[in-house]
mmCIF file of C-alpha atoms in Angstrom:
data_model
loop_
_atom_site.group_PDB
_atom_site.id
_atom_site.type_symbol
_atom_site.label_atom_id
_atom_site.label_comp_id
_atom_site.label_asym_id
_atom_site.label_seq_id
_atom_site.Cartn_x
_atom_site.Cartn_y
_atom_site.Cartn_z
ATOM 1 C CA UNK P 1 -0.154 0.291 0.252
ATOM 2 C CA UNK P 2 2.825 2.269 0.816
ATOM 3 C CA UNK P 3 6.285 1.730 0.221
ATOM 4 C CA UNK P 4 8.914 4.480 1.362
ATOM 5 C CA UNK P 5 12.243 3.662 -0.063
ATOM 6 C CA UNK P 6 15.466 4.822 0.946
ATOM 7 C CA UNK P 7 14.539 8.226 2.365
ATOM 8 C CA UNK P 8 17.042 10.687 3.236
ATOM 9 C CA UNK P 9 16.877 14.718 4.593
ATOM 10 C CA UNK P 10 19.074 16.866 6.255
ATOM 11 C CA UNK P 11 18.825 19.775 7.754
ATOM 12 C CA UNK P 12 21.730 22.617 8.254
ATOM 13 C CA UNK P 13 24.079 24.559 5.952
ATOM 14 C CA UNK P 14 26.399 22.991 2.916
ATOM 15 C CA UNK P 15 29.289 23.918 1.205
ATOM 16 C CA UNK P 16 27.312 26.369 -1.030
ATOM 17 C CA UNK P 17 25.958 28.186 2.348
ATOM 18 C CA UNK P 18 23.992 31.936 2.138
ATOM 19 C CA UNK P 19 27.151 32.094 5.116
ATOM 20 C CA UNK P 20 29.745 31.035 2.548
ATOM 21 C CA UNK P 21 28.621 33.120 -0.247
ATOM 22 C CA UNK P 22 27.953 36.643 2.107
ATOM 23 C CA UNK P 23 31.104 36.780 3.170
ATOM 24 C CA UNK P 24 33.488 34.614 0.533
ATOM 25 C CA UNK P 25 34.688 31.931 3.480
ATOM 26 C CA UNK P 26 34.463 28.770 3.752
ATOM 27 C CA UNK P 27 32.368 27.751 6.759
ATOM 28 C CA UNK P 28 33.510 26.273 10.206
ATOM 29 C CA UNK P 29 32.742 22.363 10.666
ATOM 30 C CA UNK P 30 29.567 23.414 12.935
ATOM 31 C CA UNK P 31 27.959 25.059 10.336
ATOM 32 C CA UNK P 32 28.520 22.678 7.569
ATOM 33 C CA UNK P 33 27.237 19.978 10.094
ATOM 34 C CA UNK P 34 24.153 18.435 8.822
ATOM 35 C CA UNK P 35 21.750 16.708 10.929
ATOM 36 C CA UNK P 36 19.986 13.373 9.161
ATOM 37 C CA UNK P 37 16.306 13.431 10.034
ATOM 38 C CA UNK P 38 16.012 10.491 7.617
ATOM 39 C CA UNK P 39 18.964 8.770 7.554
ATOM 40 C CA UNK P 40 17.947 5.947 4.555
ATOM 41 C CA UNK P 41 14.386 5.353 5.952
ATOM 42 C CA UNK P 42 12.903 2.248 4.435
ATOM 43 C CA UNK P 43 9.347 0.475 5.239
ATOM 44 C CA UNK P 44 6.186 -0.941 3.467
ATOM 45 C CA UNK P 45 2.930 -1.059 5.276
ATOM 46 C CA UNK P 46 0.548 -3.076 3.769
ATOM 47 C CA UNK P 47 -3.434 -2.274 3.569
ATOM 48 C CA UNK P 48 -5.294 -1.973 6.685
ATOM 49 C CA UNK P 49 -2.642 -1.433 9.214
ATOM 50 C CA UNK P 50 -1.655 1.141 11.349
ATOM 51 C CA UNK P 51 1.766 1.569 11.298
ATOM 52 C CA UNK P 52 3.504 3.920 14.250
ATOM 53 C CA UNK P 53 6.465 5.326 14.237
ATOM 54 C CA UNK P 54 7.549 5.648 17.631
ATOM 55 C CA UNK P 55 10.517 7.270 19.173
ATOM 56 C CA UNK P 56 12.311 10.373 21.161
ATOM 57 C CA UNK P 57 11.541 13.842 20.615
ATOM 58 C CA UNK P 58 14.382 14.829 17.743
ATOM 59 C CA UNK P 59 14.531 11.228 16.497
ATOM 60 C CA UNK P 60 13.155 12.476 12.301
ATOM 61 C CA UNK P 61 9.847 10.149 13.392
ATOM 62 C CA UNK P 62 7.854 12.941 11.632
ATOM 63 C CA UNK P 63 9.981 14.101 8.714
ATOM 64 C CA UNK P 64 8.780 10.244 6.975
ATOM 65 C CA UNK P 65 5.172 11.071 7.735
ATOM 66 C CA UNK P 66 5.594 14.453 6.467
ATOM 67 C CA UNK P 67 7.187 13.436 3.512
ATOM 68 C CA UNK P 68 4.144 11.342 2.327
ATOM 69 C CA UNK P 69 1.769 13.901 2.829
ATOM 70 C CA UNK P 70 3.755 16.318 0.849
ATOM 71 C CA UNK P 71 4.349 18.761 3.253
ATOM 72 C CA UNK P 72 8.409 18.497 3.411
ATOM 73 C CA UNK P 73 10.853 17.511 0.171
ATOM 74 C CA UNK P 74 13.425 14.931 1.387
ATOM 75 C CA UNK P 75 16.942 14.686 -0.517
ATOM 76 C CA UNK P 76 16.704 11.241 -1.791
ATOM 77 C CA UNK P 77 14.484 8.663 -2.398
ATOM 78 C CA UNK P 78 10.895 7.028 -3.192
ATOM 79 C CA UNK P 79 7.302 7.278 -1.653
ATOM 80 C CA UNK P 80 4.530 5.522 -3.706
ATOM 81 C CA UNK P 81 1.134 4.479 -2.611
ATOM 82 C CA UNK P 82 -1.117 2.027 -3.855
ATOM 83 C CA UNK P 83 1.462 1.800 -6.898
ATOM 84 C CA UNK P 84 1.694 5.499 -7.700
ATOM 85 C CA UNK P 85 4.655 7.504 -6.736
ATOM 86 C CA UNK P 86 4.228 10.716 -4.974
ATOM 87 C CA UNK P 87 8.370 11.579 -5.014
ATOM 88 C CA UNK P 88 10.964 9.726 -6.423
ATOM 89 C CA UNK P 89 14.481 11.837 -6.494
ATOM 90 C CA UNK P 90 16.106 10.273 -9.600
ATOM 91 C CA UNK P 91 13.047 11.152 -12.170
ATOM 92 C CA UNK P 92 12.275 14.816 -9.913
ATOM 93 C CA UNK P 93 8.466 13.559 -9.476
ATOM 94 C CA UNK P 94 7.126 15.363 -6.253
ATOM 95 C CA UNK P 95 3.306 15.082 -6.397
ATOM 96 C CA UNK P 96 1.583 18.860 -4.974
ATOM 97 C CA UNK P 97 0.270 17.771 -1.490
ATOM 98 C CA UNK P 98 -3.344 18.287 -2.596
ATOM 99 C CA UNK P 99 -3.093 15.967 -5.371
ATOM 100 C CA UNK P 100 -2.304 13.156 -3.145
ATOM 101 C CA UNK P 101 -5.543 12.434 -1.736
ATOM 102 C CA UNK P 102 -4.256 11.804 1.848
ATOM 103 C CA UNK P 103 -6.530 12.168 4.959
ATOM 104 C CA UNK P 104 -4.367 13.633 7.829
ATOM 105 C CA UNK P 105 -4.726 14.725 11.459
ATOM 106 C CA UNK P 106 -2.164 17.288 12.750
ATOM 107 C CA UNK P 107 -1.118 17.319 16.554
ATOM 108 C CA UNK P 108 -2.996 20.514 17.598
ATOM 109 C CA UNK P 109 -6.428 19.110 15.421
ATOM 110 C CA UNK P 110 -6.378 22.590 13.160
ATOM 111 C CA UNK P 111 -10.192 23.091 13.655
ATOM 112 C CA UNK P 112 -11.462 26.033 12.276
ATOM 113 C CA UNK P 113 -13.245 27.704 15.067
ATOM 114 C CA UNK P 114 -15.957 29.971 13.140
ATOM 115 C CA UNK P 115 -17.688 26.893 11.465
ATOM 116 C CA UNK P 116 -20.119 24.187 12.796
ATOM 117 C CA UNK P 117 -19.252 20.613 13.329
ATOM 118 C CA UNK P 118 -20.850 19.994 10.066
ATOM 119 C CA UNK P 119 -18.841 22.730 8.117
ATOM 120 C CA UNK P 120 -15.570 21.966 9.491
ATOM 121 C CA UNK P 121 -16.108 18.003 7.893
ATOM 122 C CA UNK P 122 -17.471 19.149 4.591
ATOM 123 C CA UNK P 123 -14.806 21.718 4.242
ATOM 124 C CA UNK P 124 -12.329 18.762 2.201
ATOM 125 C CA UNK P 125 -14.948 18.515 0.277
ATOM 126 C CA UNK P 126 -16.896 21.994 -0.234
ATOM 127 C CA UNK P 127 -12.858 22.960 -1.743
ATOM 128 C CA UNK P 128 -12.508 20.134 -4.423
ATOM 129 C CA UNK P 129 -12.559 21.330 -8.317
ATOM 130 C CA UNK P 130 -16.059 21.492 -9.397
ATOM 131 C CA UNK P 131 -15.893 18.455 -11.372
ATOM 132 C CA UNK P 132 -15.012 16.638 -8.611
ATOM 133 C CA UNK P 133 -16.456 18.329 -5.573
ATOM 134 C CA UNK P 134 -19.913 16.200 -4.945
ATOM 135 C CA UNK P 135 -23.248 17.085 -5.281
ATOM 136 C CA UNK P 136 -25.487 18.343 -2.553
ATOM 137 C CA UNK P 137 -26.815 15.155 -1.504
ATOM 138 C CA UNK P 138 -23.615 13.563 -2.149
ATOM 139 C CA UNK P 139 -21.328 15.936 0.247
ATOM 140 C CA UNK P 140 -24.606 15.383 3.066
ATOM 141 C CA UNK P 141 -24.664 11.640 3.382
ATOM 142 C CA UNK P 142 -20.299 11.208 3.190
ATOM 143 C CA UNK P 143 -20.213 13.659 6.114
ATOM 144 C CA UNK P 144 -22.812 12.483 8.215
ATOM 145 C CA UNK P 145 -21.537 9.202 7.444
ATOM 146 C CA UNK P 146 -18.044 10.164 8.839
ATOM 147 C CA UNK P 147 -19.833 12.002 11.999
ATOM 148 C CA UNK P 148 -21.647 8.493 12.601
ATOM 149 C CA UNK P 149 -18.717 6.957 12.376
ATOM 150 C CA UNK P 150 -16.649 9.327 15.036
ATOM 151 C CA UNK P 151 -20.130 9.559 17.282
ATOM 152 C CA UNK P 152 -20.196 12.548 16.102
ATOM 153 C CA UNK P 153 -23.521 12.855 14.274
ATOM 154 C CA UNK P 154 -25.737 14.685 17.259
ATOM 155 C CA UNK P 155 -23.452 17.652 17.261
ATOM 156 C CA UNK P 156 -23.659 18.616 13.700
ATOM 157 C CA UNK P 157 -24.815 21.855 14.222
ATOM 158 C CA UNK P 158 -22.891 22.668 17.307
ATOM 159 C CA UNK P 159 -20.197 24.891 16.939
ATOM 160 C CA UNK P 160 -16.509 23.396 16.496
ATOM 161 C CA UNK P 161 -15.567 25.329 19.561
ATOM 162 C CA UNK P 162 -18.234 24.058 21.953
ATOM 163 C CA UNK P 163 -16.269 20.162 21.256
ATOM 164 C CA UNK P 164 -14.644 18.738 24.667
ATOM 165 C CA UNK P 165 -10.923 18.033 23.448
ATOM 166 C CA UNK P 166 -11.714 14.421 22.966
ATOM 167 C CA UNK P 167 -14.721 15.427 20.926
ATOM 168 C CA UNK P 168 -12.737 18.267 18.979
ATOM 169 C CA UNK P 169 -9.652 15.067 18.193
ATOM 170 C CA UNK P 170 -12.533 13.130 17.148
ATOM 171 C CA UNK P 171 -13.786 16.010 14.805
ATOM 172 C CA UNK P 172 -10.077 16.512 13.025
ATOM 173 C CA UNK P 173 -10.783 12.501 12.521
ATOM 174 C CA UNK P 174 -14.074 12.626 10.632
ATOM 175 C CA UNK P 175 -12.589 15.352 8.551
ATOM 176 C CA UNK P 176 -9.520 13.340 7.160
ATOM 177 C CA UNK P 177 -12.295 10.517 6.739
ATOM 178 C CA UNK P 178 -14.685 11.767 4.872
ATOM 179 C CA UNK P 179 -12.750 12.146 1.822
ATOM 180 C CA UNK P 180 -12.208 8.430 1.383
ATOM 181 C CA UNK P 181 -8.412 8.627 1.350
ATOM 182 C CA UNK P 182 -6.607 5.691 0.393
ATOM 183 C CA UNK P 183 -4.020 6.851 3.571
ATOM 184 C CA UNK P 184 -4.735 7.874 6.903
ATOM 185 C CA UNK P 185 -1.499 10.111 8.179
ATOM 186 C CA UNK P 186 -1.691 10.934 12.152
ATOM 187 C CA UNK P 187 0.796 13.407 13.729
ATOM 188 C CA UNK P 188 0.281 12.465 17.945
ATOM 189 C CA UNK P 189 -2.914 13.135 17.694
ATOM 190 C CA UNK P 190 -3.331 12.051 21.585
ATOM 191 C CA UNK P 191 -0.820 14.329 22.668
ATOM 192 C CA UNK P 192 -2.820 17.476 23.608
ATOM 193 C CA UNK P 193 -5.502 15.275 25.742
ATOM 194 C CA UNK P 194 -5.075 14.294 29.709
ATOM 195 C CA UNK P 195 -4.460 11.239 30.723
ATOM 196 C CA UNK P 196 -7.463 9.371 31.136
ATOM 197 C CA UNK P 197 -9.231 10.857 28.096
ATOM 198 C CA UNK P 198 -6.070 9.752 25.852
ATOM 199 C CA UNK P 199 -6.072 6.359 27.227
ATOM 200 C CA UNK P 200 -10.165 6.102 25.881
ATOM 201 C CA UNK P 201 -9.293 7.657 23.007
ATOM 202 C CA UNK P 202 -6.468 4.828 21.847
ATOM 203 C CA UNK P 203 -9.357 2.504 22.175
ATOM 204 C CA UNK P 204 -11.346 4.355 20.396
ATOM 205 C CA UNK P 205 -9.149 4.949 17.730
ATOM 206 C CA UNK P 206 -8.655 1.034 17.110
ATOM 207 C CA UNK P 207 -11.968 0.796 17.044
ATOM 208 C CA UNK P 208 -12.613 3.361 13.608
ATOM 209 C CA UNK P 209 -9.300 1.947 12.330
ATOM 210 C CA UNK P 210 -10.756 -1.841 12.763
ATOM 211 C CA UNK P 211 -14.030 -1.048 11.677
ATOM 212 C CA UNK P 212 -13.249 0.952 8.895
ATOM 213 C CA UNK P 213 -10.550 -1.296 7.654
ATOM 214 C CA UNK P 214 -8.279 1.859 7.302
ATOM 215 C CA UNK P 215 -4.492 2.220 6.210
ATOM 216 C CA UNK P 216 -2.701 4.620 8.429
ATOM 217 C CA UNK P 217 0.513 6.142 9.513
ATOM 218 C CA UNK P 218 0.663 6.801 13.083
ATOM 219 C CA UNK P 219 4.013 9.199 14.895
ATOM 220 C CA UNK P 220 4.515 9.173 18.533
ATOM 221 C CA UNK P 221 6.963 9.358 21.260
ATOM 222 C CA UNK P 222 4.531 7.330 23.762
ATOM 223 C CA UNK P 223 5.284 3.482 23.928
ATOM 224 C CA UNK P 224 1.992 2.950 25.878
ATOM 225 C CA UNK P 225 0.109 4.589 22.757
ATOM 226 C CA UNK P 226 2.500 2.471 20.240
ATOM 227 C CA UNK P 227 2.040 -1.042 21.781
ATOM 228 C CA UNK P 228 -1.875 -0.614 22.050
ATOM 229 C CA UNK P 229 -2.525 0.988 18.722
ATOM 230 C CA UNK P 230 -0.478 -0.304 16.265
ATOM 231 C CA UNK P 231 -0.008 -3.500 13.795
ATOM 232 C CA UNK P 232 3.721 -3.029 13.446
ATOM 233 C CA UNK P 233 5.983 -0.489 15.130
ATOM 234 C CA UNK P 234 9.409 1.111 13.602
ATOM 235 C CA UNK P 235 11.147 2.161 15.913
ATOM 236 C CA UNK P 236 13.203 5.399 15.499
ATOM 237 C CA UNK P 237 16.577 6.791 16.338
ATOM 238 C CA UNK P 238 18.884 9.662 15.109
ATOM 239 C CA UNK P 239 17.169 9.299 11.837
ATOM 240 C CA UNK P 240 17.078 5.791 11.397
ATOM 241 C CA UNK P 241 15.230 2.755 11.760
ATOM 242 C CA UNK P 242 16.625 0.140 14.621
ATOM 243 C CA UNK P 243 13.690 -2.577 14.477
ATOM 244 C CA UNK P 244 10.482 -2.578 13.017
ATOM 245 C CA UNK P 245 7.880 -5.482 14.517
ATOM 246 C CA UNK P 246 5.135 -6.065 16.026
ATOM 247 C CA UNK P 247 4.114 -4.866 19.486
ATOM 248 C CA UNK P 248 4.891 -8.260 21.129
ATOM 249 C CA UNK P 249 7.979 -9.142 19.360
ATOM 250 C CA UNK P 250 8.876 -5.357 19.977
ATOM 251 C CA UNK P 251 8.839 -5.099 23.327
ATOM 252 C CA UNK P 252 9.867 -8.900 24.329
ATOM 253 C CA UNK P 253 12.357 -9.426 21.918
ATOM 254 C CA UNK P 254 14.375 -6.154 21.590
ATOM 255 C CA UNK P 255 17.105 -5.965 18.398
ATOM 256 C CA UNK P 256 19.380 -2.975 20.206
ATOM 257 C CA UNK P 257 19.833 -1.774 23.876
ATOM 258 C CA UNK P 258 18.127 1.604 22.659
ATOM 259 C CA UNK P 259 15.125 -0.352 21.807
ATOM 260 C CA UNK P 260 15.331 -1.889 25.162
ATOM 261 C CA UNK P 261 15.295 1.195 26.595
ATOM 262 C CA UNK P 262 13.063 2.843 25.037
ATOM 263 C CA UNK P 263 10.377 0.759 25.239
ATOM 264 C CA UNK P 264 9.555 0.119 28.660
ATOM 265 C CA UNK P 265 12.026 0.029 31.332
ATOM 266 C CA UNK P 266 14.892 -2.527 31.316
ATOM 267 C CA UNK P 267 17.488 -3.772 33.719
ATOM 268 C CA UNK P 268 21.101 -4.106 31.878
ATOM 269 C CA UNK P 269 23.715 -6.289 32.879
ATOM 270 C CA UNK P 270 26.751 -7.324 30.672
ATOM 271 C CA UNK P 271 27.882 -10.460 30.229
ATOM 272 C CA UNK P 272 29.855 -13.004 28.079
ATOM 273 C CA UNK P 273 27.997 -15.999 27.208
ATOM 274 C CA UNK P 274 29.053 -19.205 28.198
ATOM 275 C CA UNK P 275 28.633 -22.836 27.857
ATOM 276 C CA UNK P 276 25.037 -24.197 26.600
ATOM 277 C CA UNK P 277 22.837 -27.035 27.868
ATOM 278 C CA UNK P 278 20.013 -27.705 25.080
ATOM 279 C CA UNK P 279 18.534 -24.626 23.556
ATOM 280 C CA UNK P 280 19.785 -22.110 26.922
ATOM 281 C CA UNK P 281 22.866 -20.071 27.004
ATOM 282 C CA UNK P 282 24.555 -19.517 30.279
ATOM 283 C CA UNK P 283 25.435 -15.320 30.475
ATOM 284 C CA UNK P 284 28.649 -15.111 32.844
ATOM 285 C CA UNK P 285 28.283 -11.703 34.826
ATOM 286 C CA UNK P 286 29.913 -10.312 37.787
ATOM 287 C CA UNK P 287 27.263 -10.824 39.892
ATOM 288 C CA UNK P 288 26.976 -14.444 38.891
ATOM 289 C CA UNK P 289 25.373 -16.763 36.182
ATOM 290 C CA UNK P 290 22.559 -16.231 34.725
ATOM 291 C CA UNK P 291 20.618 -18.285 31.849
ATOM 292 C CA UNK P 292 19.047 -17.726 28.875
ATOM 293 C CA UNK P 293 16.337 -20.043 26.942
ATOM 294 C CA UNK P 294 16.257 -16.553 24.114
ATOM 295 C CA UNK P 295 18.232 -16.765 20.853
ATOM 296 C CA UNK P 296 21.299 -18.761 20.043
ATOM 297 C CA UNK P 297 24.305 -16.530 20.905
ATOM 298 C CA UNK P 298 28.430 -18.145 19.789
ATOM 299 C CA UNK P 299 30.312 -18.447 23.331
ATOM 300 C CA UNK P 300 32.815 -15.738 24.184
ATOM 301 C CA UNK P 301 29.984 -12.870 22.749
ATOM 302 C CA UNK P 302 29.876 -10.224 24.931
ATOM 303 C CA UNK P 303 26.040 -9.135 25.105
ATOM 304 C CA UNK P 304 24.234 -6.817 27.620
ATOM 305 C CA UNK P 305 21.658 -9.070 30.039
ATOM 306 C CA UNK P 306 18.073 -7.473 29.735
ATOM 307 C CA UNK P 307 15.305 -7.791 32.065
ATOM 308 C CA UNK P 308 11.904 -6.061 32.109
ATOM 309 C CA UNK P 309 10.920 -5.371 35.977
ATOM 310 C CA UNK P 310 7.929 -7.250 36.017
ATOM 311 C CA UNK P 311 9.823 -10.344 34.965
ATOM 312 C CA UNK P 312 11.718 -10.464 38.007
ATOM 313 C CA UNK P 313 10.222 -11.915 41.078
ATOM 314 C CA UNK P 314 11.049 -11.297 44.589
ATOM 315 C CA UNK P 315 10.764 -13.363 47.982
ATOM 316 C CA UNK P 316 12.568 -13.172 51.644
ATOM 317 C CA UNK P 317 13.296 -16.531 50.975
ATOM 318 C CA UNK P 318 15.499 -18.934 48.831
ATOM 319 C CA UNK P 319 13.909 -21.040 46.256
ATOM 320 C CA UNK P 320 15.084 -24.601 46.344
ATOM 321 C CA UNK P 321 18.276 -26.149 45.752
ATOM 322 C CA UNK P 322 19.120 -26.076 42.376
ATOM 323 C CA UNK P 323 16.970 -22.789 41.535
ATOM 324 C CA UNK P 324 18.142 -21.018 38.248
ATOM 325 C CA UNK P 325 18.711 -17.832 37.951
ATOM 326 C CA UNK P 326 18.130 -16.683 41.751
ATOM 327 C CA UNK P 327 20.362 -14.128 42.917
ATOM 328 C CA UNK P 328 20.440 -12.286 46.447
ATOM 329 C CA UNK P 329 20.094 -8.996 47.041
ATOM 330 C CA UNK P 330 19.268 -5.995 49.509
ATOM 331 C CA UNK P 331 15.944 -3.765 48.861
ATOM 332 C CA UNK P 332 17.297 0.036 48.673
ATOM 333 C CA UNK P 333 14.159 1.746 47.942
ATOM 334 C CA UNK P 334 10.224 1.037 46.892
ATOM 335 C CA UNK P 335 7.054 3.011 45.973
ATOM 336 C CA UNK P 336 3.789 2.310 45.804
ATOM 337 C CA UNK P 337 2.373 2.814 42.271
ATOM 338 C CA UNK P 338 -1.137 1.658 42.900
ATOM 339 C CA UNK P 339 -1.080 -1.186 40.468
ATOM 340 C CA UNK P 340 2.377 -2.183 41.544
ATOM 341 C CA UNK P 341 5.008 -2.076 44.045
ATOM 342 C CA UNK P 342 8.654 -1.186 42.630
ATOM 343 C CA UNK P 343 11.524 -2.195 44.563
ATOM 344 C CA UNK P 344 15.111 -1.560 43.523
ATOM 345 C CA UNK P 345 17.548 -3.791 44.958
ATOM 346 C CA UNK P 346 21.274 -3.678 44.489
ATOM 347 C CA UNK P 347 23.261 -6.988 44.111
ATOM 348 C CA UNK P 348 27.160 -5.670 44.728
ATOM 349 C CA UNK P 349 27.058 -2.198 43.172
ATOM 350 C CA UNK P 350 24.061 -3.598 40.286
ATOM 351 C CA UNK P 351 20.792 -2.124 40.763
ATOM 352 C CA UNK P 352 17.970 -3.677 39.686
ATOM 353 C CA UNK P 353 14.270 -2.022 39.597
ATOM 354 C CA UNK P 354 11.791 -5.006 40.311
ATOM 355 C CA UNK P 355 8.171 -4.611 40.013
ATOM 356 C CA UNK P 356 5.619 -6.883 42.111
ATOM 357 C CA UNK P 357 2.081 -6.857 42.929
ATOM 358 C CA UNK P 358 0.709 -4.588 45.771
ATOM 359 C CA UNK P 359 0.735 -7.227 48.416
ATOM 360 C CA UNK P 360 4.216 -7.475 48.330
ATOM 361 C CA UNK P 361 6.646 -4.549 50.062
ATOM 362 C CA UNK P 362 9.614 -4.797 51.430
ATOM 363 C CA UNK P 363 10.859 -2.163 53.348
ATOM 364 C CA UNK P 364 14.466 -0.821 52.336
ATOM 365 C CA UNK P 365 17.175 -2.842 54.152
ATOM 366 C CA UNK P 366 15.674 -6.294 54.166
ATOM 367 C CA UNK P 367 17.412 -8.953 52.590
ATOM 368 C CA UNK P 368 15.995 -10.726 49.283
ATOM 369 C CA UNK P 369 16.225 -13.420 46.668
ATOM 370 C CA UNK P 370 14.973 -11.888 42.925
ATOM 371 C CA UNK P 371 14.685 -14.462 40.333
ATOM 372 C CA UNK P 372 13.792 -14.617 36.853
ATOM 373 C CA UNK P 373 12.725 -17.447 34.155
ATOM 374 C CA UNK P 374 15.282 -18.149 31.500
ATOM 375 C CA UNK P 375 12.332 -17.330 29.343
ATOM 376 C CA UNK P 376 12.748 -13.722 30.189
ATOM 377 C CA UNK P 377 16.229 -13.331 29.956
ATOM 378 C CA UNK P 378 16.706 -11.586 26.796
ATOM 379 C CA UNK P 379 19.983 -10.461 25.273
ATOM 380 C CA UNK P 380 21.060 -7.647 22.951
ATOM 381 C CA UNK P 381 24.013 -7.098 21.460
ATOM 382 C CA UNK P 382 26.716 -5.228 23.480
ATOM 383 C CA UNK P 383 27.016 -1.645 22.063
#
């Protein structure tokens, strides 16, 4: 459906910068440094997928989205939707944004404050060229279908400014849906909502995407949002895609330390792959051996062990003799989080974060035993 291949977009002065032309000198190194917002970005989005570009602020995740929309002109690469080329640097193809027929929802919603709910949604149809503009009856039906899909039909005559934040977000969605786009682009559409409303709107968005079989590209920095909404996720860092996969795969099988750190919370322990036993490998660390049954690593390989806090079990008593992956520790701190109690425990110089259910709350200074199933001991390359 959507294909992006080898997309590059850099910002910053070049050797032919205005500074050089004006002052007749070679710019300093700092002036010629170029920052790549997209550094060889390549991915495809299939029909009916909600594909999320996820990463921290400044990682370049919005640049591919704006390039697909036609709001940014990449330096190199190709962009095509349903077989139609929107951008190709080799043939100098660049279809104008208003001719791409895509729906877009902005972070700020961009609602017309002087229009009613109905007129906001009908606006994209009203401004179409006369030969493409639907008739009055067809326009009325399409607008009402979009409002019904977003559960706003009862507010059709209400001024847009009289809607709540969540309703305005749905209004922006309805306006994007009314043109019946091949592809929807969503640029952090929930970031302006409060926490509770944002949680509710995640489910609303997912419902709409499934019911209408929408193909969408979604940009966010919110890991929980990405995990809840996405068919697949691309984690971006410094203009590059670190990993693409389904939400559960991204969370449980991170390929790099950056992905493991950015998605959720992880504890890292440096180690070296040692002997094998069946499908498991023993990772030798300074704090003792840890067995992992996730992935095959050649003996002697330097690795980072990634342990999710919720996968660590905490007890004041040791397990039976021969218990794998049991580490003796001391509680340093604890915090009640509502749905869980987070403990920070020390093992020598190493500190681990352990997430337990609220019924387990062990005070600082107590000796404890931390265990983890080998299936939950993830290995990532040492960087």
